[in-house]
XYZ file of C-alpha atoms in Angstrom:
427
model
C 88.667 -52.311 51.286
C 87.503 -56.010 49.945
C 84.183 -57.246 51.718
C 83.958 -60.304 53.516
C 81.944 -63.264 52.217
C 79.054 -62.398 54.498
C 78.690 -59.132 53.282
C 79.325 -60.108 49.449
C 76.067 -62.406 49.826
C 74.140 -60.010 51.977
C 75.081 -57.529 48.862
C 74.150 -60.170 46.287
C 71.031 -61.037 48.079
C 69.763 -57.386 48.108
C 70.460 -56.891 44.177
C 68.440 -59.830 43.466
C 65.403 -58.852 45.618
C 65.651 -55.192 44.084
C 65.137 -56.653 40.770
C 63.672 -54.036 38.429
C 63.682 -51.376 40.824
C 63.019 -47.721 39.739
C 66.605 -47.168 38.607
C 66.208 -50.294 36.349
C 63.510 -49.265 33.762
C 61.187 -51.823 32.284
C 60.667 -53.538 28.829
C 60.468 -50.608 26.192
C 61.775 -47.937 28.660
C 65.150 -49.811 29.296
C 65.263 -50.418 25.621
C 64.909 -46.993 24.720
C 66.987 -45.236 27.832
C 69.882 -47.843 28.558
C 70.045 -50.111 25.086
C 70.296 -47.199 23.023
C 72.016 -44.520 24.992
C 75.508 -43.081 24.313
C 78.074 -45.287 26.227
C 80.146 -43.811 29.408
C 83.563 -42.956 28.464
C 86.749 -43.145 30.834
C 88.043 -39.848 32.101
C 91.349 -41.058 30.362
C 89.943 -42.267 27.021
C 92.935 -41.857 24.599
C 93.561 -44.119 22.092
C 96.049 -46.650 23.072
C 97.051 -50.272 22.805
C 96.023 -52.375 25.821
C 98.897 -53.834 28.022
C 96.542 -55.051 30.738
C 96.806 -58.612 31.678
C 97.586 -59.575 35.198
C 100.657 -61.485 35.465
C 100.416 -65.411 36.996
C 103.184 -67.906 37.676
C 104.943 -68.936 34.465
C 104.436 -72.474 35.649
C 100.493 -71.753 36.184
C 98.439 -74.509 34.276
C 95.563 -72.479 34.809
C 96.092 -70.454 31.797
C 97.237 -71.655 28.152
C 99.346 -69.259 25.380
C 99.107 -70.251 21.821
C 102.470 -71.935 22.058
C 100.750 -74.656 24.383
C 97.651 -75.142 22.327
C 98.880 -74.177 18.907
C 96.406 -72.797 16.287
C 95.483 -76.007 13.887
C 91.993 -77.428 14.332
C 91.405 -78.953 17.949
C 92.963 -75.836 19.721
C 89.838 -75.123 21.496
C 90.060 -78.942 23.172
C 93.449 -78.101 24.472
C 92.989 -74.460 26.104
C 92.930 -74.047 29.422
C 89.200 -74.096 29.828
C 85.724 -74.711 32.213
C 82.908 -74.991 30.412
C 80.459 -74.741 33.614
C 82.220 -72.259 35.478
C 79.677 -69.518 35.923
C 76.586 -70.426 38.067
C 74.363 -68.919 35.368
C 72.044 -71.728 33.914
C 71.286 -71.573 30.125
C 67.793 -70.253 30.886
C 69.791 -67.379 32.480
C 71.552 -66.824 28.967
C 74.716 -67.592 27.277
C 78.126 -66.503 28.123
C 81.854 -67.005 27.559
C 84.594 -65.285 29.055
C 88.172 -65.424 27.541
C 90.480 -64.204 30.744
C 93.815 -62.947 30.012
C 96.962 -63.566 32.002
C 100.535 -62.763 31.197
C 102.346 -65.710 31.780
C 106.300 -65.215 31.638
C 107.082 -63.753 27.937
C 103.577 -64.830 26.597
C 99.980 -63.913 26.841
C 97.960 -66.483 28.053
C 94.380 -67.299 28.228
C 91.407 -69.381 29.855
C 87.990 -69.680 28.297
C 85.046 -69.936 30.931
C 81.636 -70.435 30.294
C 78.340 -71.151 31.510
C 76.146 -74.585 31.860
C 78.322 -75.412 28.663
C 76.687 -72.762 26.069
C 79.944 -71.945 24.606
C 78.925 -74.212 21.399
C 75.384 -73.483 21.413
C 74.558 -71.453 17.958
C 72.695 -68.198 17.960
C 72.056 -64.925 15.866
C 74.563 -62.624 16.669
C 72.614 -59.962 15.181
C 74.540 -56.758 14.755
C 77.441 -57.834 17.352
C 78.633 -59.487 14.039
C 79.446 -56.120 12.245
C 82.971 -56.354 13.557
C 83.299 -59.446 11.529
C 82.307 -57.917 8.333
C 84.605 -54.821 8.754
C 87.771 -56.555 9.875
C 87.381 -58.837 6.957
C 87.150 -55.830 4.390
C 90.362 -54.265 5.921
C 92.259 -57.258 5.924
C 91.693 -57.391 1.968
C 91.776 -53.817 0.763
C 95.394 -52.897 1.906
C 97.978 -53.182 4.605
C 98.025 -49.236 5.297
C 94.695 -48.398 4.845
C 93.171 -47.489 7.891
C 94.372 -44.068 8.957
C 92.735 -40.862 10.423
C 92.443 -39.137 7.025
C 91.077 -42.220 4.791
C 88.137 -41.674 2.853
C 85.901 -44.141 1.223
C 84.413 -42.024 -1.334
C 83.873 -38.870 0.383
C 83.397 -40.029 4.052
C 85.675 -40.888 6.617
C 86.527 -44.523 7.627
C 86.524 -43.028 10.897
C 83.399 -41.858 10.613
C 81.623 -45.305 8.834
C 82.992 -47.362 11.772
C 82.181 -44.779 14.831
C 78.634 -44.587 13.157
C 78.412 -48.500 12.993
C 78.764 -49.030 16.852
C 77.180 -45.845 17.745
C 74.073 -45.665 15.649
C 74.152 -42.075 15.475
C 75.530 -39.948 12.385
C 79.291 -38.875 12.406
C 80.609 -36.705 9.863
C 78.980 -37.695 6.290
C 77.929 -41.394 8.049
C 74.363 -41.087 8.480
C 74.089 -43.488 11.278
C 72.532 -46.191 9.016
C 74.381 -48.934 10.962
C 72.933 -51.545 9.065
C 73.717 -50.166 5.221
C 77.201 -49.726 6.292
C 78.233 -53.258 7.743
C 76.218 -54.240 4.508
C 78.962 -52.526 2.331
C 82.174 -54.112 4.255
C 80.099 -57.657 3.893
C 79.966 -56.907 0.121
C 83.812 -55.836 0.231
C 85.130 -59.091 1.946
C 82.452 -61.698 0.307
C 80.665 -63.970 2.335
C 82.694 -66.940 1.477
C 86.179 -65.432 2.811
C 84.108 -63.886 5.948
C 82.499 -67.523 6.366
C 86.324 -69.069 5.919
C 87.784 -67.104 8.548
C 85.667 -69.157 11.274
C 87.188 -72.330 9.722
C 90.449 -73.121 7.484
C 90.723 -69.618 6.767
C 91.605 -68.324 10.013
C 90.431 -69.766 13.212
C 89.857 -73.442 12.694
C 87.232 -73.033 15.404
C 85.733 -76.674 14.678
C 82.291 -75.186 14.985
C 80.755 -76.211 11.655
C 77.333 -74.565 11.831
C 79.128 -71.092 12.227
C 78.772 -68.951 9.293
C 78.520 -65.538 7.829
C 76.331 -65.612 4.685
C 73.968 -62.645 5.132
C 73.875 -58.807 5.244
C 72.154 -56.109 6.951
C 68.775 -54.291 5.956
C 67.650 -53.549 2.719
C 70.031 -51.715 1.104
C 73.989 -51.308 1.254
C 76.095 -48.175 1.922
C 76.682 -46.628 -1.091
C 80.217 -44.394 -1.658
C 80.478 -41.229 -3.587
C 82.825 -43.144 -5.677
C 84.212 -46.461 -5.278
C 87.914 -45.697 -4.577
C 89.336 -45.608 -0.855
C 91.764 -42.540 -0.489
C 94.453 -41.130 2.085
C 95.177 -37.954 1.034
C 98.269 -37.725 3.104
C 99.872 -40.562 0.914
C 97.987 -39.246 -1.962
C 97.002 -42.733 -2.631
C 93.674 -44.417 -3.807
C 92.711 -47.878 -4.174
C 89.461 -49.215 -6.277
C 87.248 -51.683 -4.781
C 84.396 -53.435 -6.288
C 81.890 -54.205 -3.849
C 80.738 -57.865 -4.739
C 77.032 -57.302 -5.427
C 76.991 -60.497 -6.920
C 78.244 -62.420 -4.243
C 77.889 -66.199 -4.544
C 78.696 -67.018 -1.027
C 75.303 -64.537 -0.144
C 72.440 -66.730 1.209
C 68.844 -65.446 1.912
C 67.825 -65.559 5.533
C 65.402 -68.390 5.447
C 67.623 -70.411 3.176
C 67.362 -73.984 3.019
C 70.422 -74.842 5.134
C 70.085 -71.999 7.308
C 67.567 -72.940 9.630
C 65.394 -70.803 12.065
C 68.831 -68.941 13.104
C 69.422 -67.444 9.989
C 72.449 -66.838 7.726
C 74.615 -65.686 10.301
C 74.563 -67.965 13.255
C 77.697 -68.245 15.685
C 78.369 -69.217 19.193
C 79.966 -67.380 22.251
C 82.773 -68.982 21.590
C 83.402 -68.062 17.932
C 82.088 -64.314 18.593
C 84.569 -63.785 21.475
C 87.861 -65.304 20.016
C 87.266 -63.503 16.783
C 87.162 -59.993 19.182
C 89.991 -61.287 21.347
C 92.217 -61.950 18.090
C 91.932 -58.850 17.140
C 92.577 -56.871 20.449
C 95.636 -58.895 21.141
C 97.057 -59.045 17.648
C 100.154 -56.967 18.492
C 100.605 -59.221 21.676
C 99.910 -62.864 20.014
C 101.258 -62.383 16.557
C 100.497 -66.234 15.950
C 96.941 -65.169 15.674
C 96.850 -62.167 14.308
C 94.142 -61.867 10.960
C 96.582 -61.724 7.789
C 96.466 -58.456 5.661
C 94.782 -56.868 8.871
C 97.070 -53.821 9.867
C 97.539 -52.841 13.564
C 95.909 -49.421 12.264
C 92.690 -51.343 11.404
C 92.563 -52.662 14.583
C 92.998 -49.556 16.696
C 90.463 -47.825 13.782
C 87.702 -50.646 14.890
C 88.282 -49.800 18.782
C 88.623 -46.005 18.541
C 87.873 -44.677 15.080
C 90.662 -42.269 15.454
C 89.982 -39.345 13.002
C 86.270 -39.315 13.382
C 84.371 -35.973 13.035
C 82.884 -35.608 16.629
C 85.939 -34.910 18.658
C 84.241 -33.655 21.209
C 82.925 -37.019 22.154
C 86.732 -38.166 22.411
C 86.141 -41.618 21.367
C 84.920 -43.412 18.337
C 84.874 -46.983 16.878
C 83.654 -49.650 19.897
C 84.789 -46.978 22.469
C 81.514 -45.165 21.104
C 79.314 -48.465 21.246
C 75.536 -47.608 22.174
C 74.322 -49.199 25.084
C 74.935 -48.538 29.062
C 74.358 -52.221 29.943
C 77.750 -53.486 30.361
C 79.021 -50.643 32.375
C 76.185 -50.592 34.596
C 76.732 -54.195 35.071
C 80.530 -54.020 35.681
C 80.263 -51.068 37.857
C 77.649 -52.852 39.850
C 79.978 -55.857 40.406
C 82.412 -53.539 41.626
C 80.123 -52.162 44.026
C 79.535 -55.731 45.173
C 83.207 -56.477 45.643
C 84.767 -52.850 47.149
C 82.307 -51.350 49.787
C 83.950 -47.616 49.152
C 81.977 -47.630 45.755
C 78.458 -48.405 47.323
C 75.992 -45.230 46.237
C 78.261 -43.968 43.631
C 76.956 -43.624 39.934
C 78.452 -45.991 37.096
C 80.684 -43.475 35.698
C 81.717 -42.712 39.278
C 82.828 -46.235 40.134
C 84.487 -47.007 37.112
C 86.817 -44.016 37.099
C 87.563 -44.035 40.895
C 88.150 -47.695 40.884
C 90.639 -47.433 37.861
C 91.876 -44.046 38.110
C 90.129 -43.260 34.887
C 91.837 -45.469 32.645
C 89.303 -48.284 32.481
C 88.102 -49.205 28.537
C 85.353 -51.138 27.478
C 84.861 -51.855 23.751
C 81.159 -52.873 23.067
C 79.035 -54.049 20.182
C 75.383 -54.651 20.739
C 73.129 -56.678 18.658
C 69.398 -56.720 19.613
C 66.277 -57.520 17.519
C 62.907 -59.120 17.715
C 62.471 -62.471 16.069
C 59.724 -63.525 14.151
C 61.235 -66.678 13.123
C 61.902 -67.816 16.523
C 59.088 -65.768 18.525
C 61.618 -64.704 20.871
C 63.198 -61.244 21.471
C 67.244 -61.139 22.270
C 70.165 -59.016 22.951
C 73.569 -60.298 22.404
C 77.117 -58.302 23.627
C 80.453 -58.717 22.369
C 82.637 -56.894 24.417
C 86.289 -56.204 25.556
C 87.286 -55.008 29.083
C 90.306 -53.684 30.802
C 90.000 -52.844 34.491
C 93.183 -51.611 36.360
C 92.161 -51.982 39.846
C 94.539 -51.032 42.467
C 94.944 -54.558 43.735
C 95.104 -56.333 40.373
C 93.960 -55.926 37.076
C 91.400 -57.802 34.922
C 91.419 -57.986 31.285
C 89.181 -60.094 29.442
C 86.794 -60.523 26.057
C 83.169 -61.595 26.617
C 80.373 -63.014 24.036
C 76.942 -63.382 25.684
C 73.473 -63.670 24.484
C 70.098 -63.498 26.559
C 66.503 -64.162 25.253
C 62.938 -63.676 26.217
C 59.809 -65.129 24.568
C 57.742 -63.230 22.061
C 59.216 -60.938 19.456
C 58.600 -57.201 20.262
C 61.022 -54.318 21.068
C 59.386 -54.173 24.646
C 60.482 -57.537 24.882
C 63.798 -56.755 23.535
C 64.070 -54.595 26.470
C 63.453 -57.236 28.946
C 66.063 -59.147 27.196
C 68.165 -56.524 27.618
C 67.552 -56.503 31.449
C 67.984 -60.208 31.651
C 71.700 -59.727 29.827
C 72.485 -57.306 31.899
C 71.978 -59.200 35.305
C 73.818 -61.981 33.336
C 76.916 -59.825 32.754
C 76.459 -58.471 36.708
C 76.717 -61.806 38.096
C 79.737 -62.985 35.732
C 82.231 -60.247 36.204
C 81.193 -60.435 40.065
C 82.619 -63.931 40.126
C 85.746 -63.024 38.546
C 86.390 -60.304 40.854
C 85.416 -62.545 43.817
C 88.083 -65.151 42.541
C 91.001 -62.602 41.779
C 94.202 -63.952 40.387
C-alpha cells in the first residue's frame, strides 16, 4: 500500500542520515563495484517497442504534444515545462526529466528540471555516444540495422552492445571509445552538430556541438563494407578521416568544456526522439530506421545471447537501478528490505525497462570529476505507469577516479530524489 506523508518524510530522513552506509561503497570502491558493474535486467527482457505512457485527460494543459508546440525554433519555450520543478539545487547536480503521457490520440510531454539548469553546458563524456551511432545509422541505409548486419566481419549488434557494456561481445573487443569514434567518423561532425540545430532538433541552444572523438584511435573494420547476409547486400562506407568539422578538445572556440558540450535538455531530447519515433513520427530523425532504434536499445543478434539483452539495456552501471529501486521502496512499504532487483521486478511484474548510457571521467581541464546519466525508464506499476527520459550530471572537485566514484554517488542520490518526486506526485 502507499505510505502516508509522515511515513515518506521519515523514510527520506532515514535515507539522508544513512548517507554512505556500508551498502554504499565510497570513492574508488563505488567506481569499481557500482559504476563499472553490469546492469540489472528485468525478468522479462524481450525486445519490444515501448508503449508505457500513462493516460491523462485530453484537455490537460500539464502536457503538450508536438501538435501543440511544433518543431520549429522556439518549440522549447512552448512545451509544458517547469525549469525549477525539482527541489535539488544546482550544487546537487543538473537533472532534466521529460515525463510522458498519452493525451487523447497523441503522446504528450512535460519538461521538468532543477534550479534552471536545463540550459547549462557540460561535458557529456560517453553519454554522447548514442548520438554518434544514431547519426551514422541515419546516413547509411534505411534497412541496415539487422540482427545479422556485419561491419567488416563484426556484428553491428556486438559493436553497439560493446559501446554500452564496455565488455567484449563477439568480435567487438570492448573498446567503447574506438567504436564510437568510428561511428562519429561515418556521420561527420558537421552533420552531428547540425542535428542539435537546424538539421533536426532546433534546440535554440547555440553552444551545443559535437566536434570531437573518443580516445586516440578509431575502430577499423576488417574491410569497409557493411553487409546483411540474409539480403545479400553490401554498402561501402568511407569513414571521414579528414573531417573538416573535427576540432581539437582544446580548440580556440571550445573553452574548458571541450569539443562536445551539451545540456541536459539537448541530451534528453535526443534520446526521447529516438525512443518515440514510432509514436511521434513528426520528430523522427530522417533516414533512421525503426530497426536502428531497436538495435540501439536492445542490440538484437548480439553474440552473448545468455545476457538476454544488448545495446542500451546492457549499459554499464547500477546507479540508476539502485536509485529507482530505493525511490520505489520509499513510496511503497511492501518493497522495503528487498534488493533492487526484487523491488523492480515485483513492482512491475518483471516488465520494467531502464535503458542507460553512462558518461564519466576526471577532467584535468576543469579540475573536477564528473558523471553523466542518459536514461530512458518505463515503470508499469500496478497503480499507474511512469515513462520518462532523463539526463543528469553531477561533479565533485579534484580530478581522480576515486572522485569520479564520489561524483557517481552524488548522481545516484540526485536520481533517487528525482524519481521519488515523480512517484509522490503521481498522475
